[in-house]
PDB file of C-alpha atoms in Angstrom:
ATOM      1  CA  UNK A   1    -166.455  48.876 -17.494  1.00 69.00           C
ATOM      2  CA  UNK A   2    -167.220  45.422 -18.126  1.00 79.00           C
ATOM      3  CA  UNK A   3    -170.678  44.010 -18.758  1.00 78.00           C
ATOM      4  CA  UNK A   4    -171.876  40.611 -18.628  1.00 84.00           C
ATOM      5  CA  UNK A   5    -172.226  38.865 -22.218  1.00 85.00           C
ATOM      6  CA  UNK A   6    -175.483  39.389 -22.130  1.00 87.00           C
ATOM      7  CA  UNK A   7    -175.684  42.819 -21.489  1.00 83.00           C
ATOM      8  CA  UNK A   8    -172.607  43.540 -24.104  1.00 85.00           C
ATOM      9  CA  UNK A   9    -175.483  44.527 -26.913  1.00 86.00           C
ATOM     10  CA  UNK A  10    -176.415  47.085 -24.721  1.00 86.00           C
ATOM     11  CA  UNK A  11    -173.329  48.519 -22.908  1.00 85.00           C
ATOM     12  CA  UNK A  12    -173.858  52.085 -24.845  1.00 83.00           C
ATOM     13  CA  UNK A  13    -176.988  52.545 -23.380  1.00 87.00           C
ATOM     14  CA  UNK A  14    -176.388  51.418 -20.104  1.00 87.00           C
ATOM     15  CA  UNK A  15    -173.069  53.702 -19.810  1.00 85.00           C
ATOM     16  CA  UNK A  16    -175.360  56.460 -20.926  1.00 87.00           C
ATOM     17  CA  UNK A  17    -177.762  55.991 -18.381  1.00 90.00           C
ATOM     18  CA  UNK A  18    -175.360  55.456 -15.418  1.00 90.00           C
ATOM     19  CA  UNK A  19    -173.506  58.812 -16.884  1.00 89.00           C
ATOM     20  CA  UNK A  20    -176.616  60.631 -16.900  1.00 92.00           C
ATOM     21  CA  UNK A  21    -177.311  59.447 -12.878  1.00 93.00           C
ATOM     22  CA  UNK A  22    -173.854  60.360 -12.332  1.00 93.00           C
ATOM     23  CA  UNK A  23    -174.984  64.298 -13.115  1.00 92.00           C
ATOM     24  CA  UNK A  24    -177.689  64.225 -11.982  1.00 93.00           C
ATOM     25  CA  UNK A  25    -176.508  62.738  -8.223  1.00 93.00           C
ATOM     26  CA  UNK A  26    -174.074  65.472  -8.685  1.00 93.00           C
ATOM     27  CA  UNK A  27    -176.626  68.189  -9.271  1.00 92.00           C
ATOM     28  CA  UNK A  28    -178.227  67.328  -6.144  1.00 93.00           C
ATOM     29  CA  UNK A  29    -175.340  67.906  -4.009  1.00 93.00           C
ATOM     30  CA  UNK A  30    -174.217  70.751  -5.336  1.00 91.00           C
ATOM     31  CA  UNK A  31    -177.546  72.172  -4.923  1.00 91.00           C
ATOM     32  CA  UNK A  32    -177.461  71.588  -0.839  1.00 92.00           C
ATOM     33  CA  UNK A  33    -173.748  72.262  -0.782  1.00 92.00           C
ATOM     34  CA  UNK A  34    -174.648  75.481  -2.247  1.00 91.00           C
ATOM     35  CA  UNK A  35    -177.414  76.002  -0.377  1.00 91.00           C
ATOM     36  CA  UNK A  36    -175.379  75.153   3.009  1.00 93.00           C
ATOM     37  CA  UNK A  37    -172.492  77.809   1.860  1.00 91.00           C
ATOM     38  CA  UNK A  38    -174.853  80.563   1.382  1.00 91.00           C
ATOM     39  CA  UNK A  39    -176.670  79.714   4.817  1.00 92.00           C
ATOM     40  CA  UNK A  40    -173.431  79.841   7.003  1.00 88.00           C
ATOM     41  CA  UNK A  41    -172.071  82.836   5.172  1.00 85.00           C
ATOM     42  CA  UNK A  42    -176.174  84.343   6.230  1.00 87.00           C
ATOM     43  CA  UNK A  43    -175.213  83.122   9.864  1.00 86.00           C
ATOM     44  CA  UNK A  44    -171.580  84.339  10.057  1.00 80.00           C
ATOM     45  CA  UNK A  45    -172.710  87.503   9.078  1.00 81.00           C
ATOM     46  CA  UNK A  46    -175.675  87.752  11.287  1.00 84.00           C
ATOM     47  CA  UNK A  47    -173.385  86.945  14.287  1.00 80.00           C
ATOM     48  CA  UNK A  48    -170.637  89.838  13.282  1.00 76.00           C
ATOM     49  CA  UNK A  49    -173.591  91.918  12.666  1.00 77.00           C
ATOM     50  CA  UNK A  50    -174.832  91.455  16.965  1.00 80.00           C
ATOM     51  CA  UNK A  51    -170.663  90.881  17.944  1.00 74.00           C
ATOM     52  CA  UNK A  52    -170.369  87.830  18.281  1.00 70.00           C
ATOM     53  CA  UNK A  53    -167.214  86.087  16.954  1.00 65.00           C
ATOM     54  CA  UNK A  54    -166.807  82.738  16.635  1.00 62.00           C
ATOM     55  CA  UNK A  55    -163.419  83.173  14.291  1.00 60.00           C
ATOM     56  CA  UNK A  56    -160.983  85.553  15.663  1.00 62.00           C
ATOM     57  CA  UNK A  57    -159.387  88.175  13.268  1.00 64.00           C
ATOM     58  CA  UNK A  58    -161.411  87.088  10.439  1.00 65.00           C
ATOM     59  CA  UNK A  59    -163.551  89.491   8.487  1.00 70.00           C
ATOM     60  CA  UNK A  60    -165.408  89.570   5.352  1.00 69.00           C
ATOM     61  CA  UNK A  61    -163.313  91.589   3.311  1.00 76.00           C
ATOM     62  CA  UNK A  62    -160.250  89.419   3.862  1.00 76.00           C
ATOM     63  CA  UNK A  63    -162.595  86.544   2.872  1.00 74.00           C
ATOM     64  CA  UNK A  64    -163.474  88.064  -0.495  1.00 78.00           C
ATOM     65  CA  UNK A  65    -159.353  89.117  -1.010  1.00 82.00           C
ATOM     66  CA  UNK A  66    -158.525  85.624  -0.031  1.00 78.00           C
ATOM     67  CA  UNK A  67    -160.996  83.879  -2.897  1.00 77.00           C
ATOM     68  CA  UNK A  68    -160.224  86.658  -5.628  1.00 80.00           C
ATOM     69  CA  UNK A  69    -156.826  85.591  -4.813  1.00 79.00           C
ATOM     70  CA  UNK A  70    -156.957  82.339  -5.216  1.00 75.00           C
ATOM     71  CA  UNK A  71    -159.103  82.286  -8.624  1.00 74.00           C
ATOM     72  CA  UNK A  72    -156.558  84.735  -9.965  1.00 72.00           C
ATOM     73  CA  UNK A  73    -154.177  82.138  -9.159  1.00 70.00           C
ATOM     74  CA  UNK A  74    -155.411  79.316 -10.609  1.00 68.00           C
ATOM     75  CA  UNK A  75    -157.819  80.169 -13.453  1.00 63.00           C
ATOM     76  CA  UNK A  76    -154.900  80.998 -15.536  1.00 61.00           C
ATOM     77  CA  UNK A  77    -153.810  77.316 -15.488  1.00 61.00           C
ATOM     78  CA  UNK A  78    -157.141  76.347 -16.816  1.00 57.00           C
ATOM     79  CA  UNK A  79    -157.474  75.076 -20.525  1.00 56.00           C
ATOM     80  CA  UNK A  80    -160.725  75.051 -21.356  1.00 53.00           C
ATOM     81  CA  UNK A  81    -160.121  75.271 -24.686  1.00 54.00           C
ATOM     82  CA  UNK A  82    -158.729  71.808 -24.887  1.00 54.00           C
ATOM     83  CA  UNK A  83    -162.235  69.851 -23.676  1.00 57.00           C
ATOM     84  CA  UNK A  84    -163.639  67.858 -25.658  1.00 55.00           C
ATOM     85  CA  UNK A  85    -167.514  67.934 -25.864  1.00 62.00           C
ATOM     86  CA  UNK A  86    -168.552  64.274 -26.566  1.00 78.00           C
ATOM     87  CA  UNK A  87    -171.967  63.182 -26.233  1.00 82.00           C
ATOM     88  CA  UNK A  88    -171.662  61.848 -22.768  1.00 81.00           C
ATOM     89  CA  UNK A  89    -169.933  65.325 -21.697  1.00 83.00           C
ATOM     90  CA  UNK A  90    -173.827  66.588 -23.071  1.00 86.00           C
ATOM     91  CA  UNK A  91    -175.662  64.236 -21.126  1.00 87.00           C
ATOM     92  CA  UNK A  92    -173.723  64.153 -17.747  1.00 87.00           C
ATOM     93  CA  UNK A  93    -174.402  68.723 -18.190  1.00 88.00           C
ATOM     94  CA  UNK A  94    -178.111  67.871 -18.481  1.00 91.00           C
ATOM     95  CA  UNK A  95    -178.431  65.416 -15.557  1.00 91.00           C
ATOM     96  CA  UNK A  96    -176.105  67.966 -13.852  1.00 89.00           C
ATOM     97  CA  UNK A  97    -178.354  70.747 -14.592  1.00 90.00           C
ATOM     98  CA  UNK A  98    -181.877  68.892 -13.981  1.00 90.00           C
ATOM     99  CA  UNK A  99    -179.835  67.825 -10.232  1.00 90.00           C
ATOM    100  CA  UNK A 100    -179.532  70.989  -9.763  1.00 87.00           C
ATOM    101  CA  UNK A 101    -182.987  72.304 -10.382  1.00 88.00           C
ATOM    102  CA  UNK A 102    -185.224  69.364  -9.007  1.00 85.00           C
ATOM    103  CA  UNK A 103    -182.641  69.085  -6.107  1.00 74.00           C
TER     104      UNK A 103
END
């Protein structure tokens, strides 16, 4: 990012700040998108549970095979063990964290 000469002195803190947004306007969406997820899964459920259908040939337990699948799949190529934790990594998990529990 470049700053303005005058605010080169403080480009650390400003980066800090704008990181620590960053998680926390991240936090807040994830906290509705989560919310929203566990709402339609409520309503799709409640709707199978009085017959009604509003996806054909789609049930619950080939949703759950379908996920378990897919993290099988693709937590394998994960390397967490490679991450670096840097300082900003720390802040950008607390503004994530306070998103997601003011949100």
């Amino acid at each position: 990012m470049i700053y303005p000469s005058y605010l080169e002195p403080y480009q650390n803190y400003i980066t800090l700040v704008l990181v620590f947004v960053d998680g926390l306007l991240f936090g807040m969406v994830a906290k509705k998108a989560i919310v929203a997820i566990v709402l339609l899964v409520v309503a799709l459920l409640i709707a199978s549970f009085i017959d009604l259908s509003f996806i054909p040939k789609v049930n619950f337990s080939n949703i759950i095979t379908g996920l378990s699948n897919y993290t099988y799949n693709y937590t394998s190529s994960l390397h967490l063990s490679s991450i670096n934790v840097t300082f900003f990594l720390i802040v950008f998990i607390i503004g994530l964290g306070i998103g997601i529990w003011k949100g």
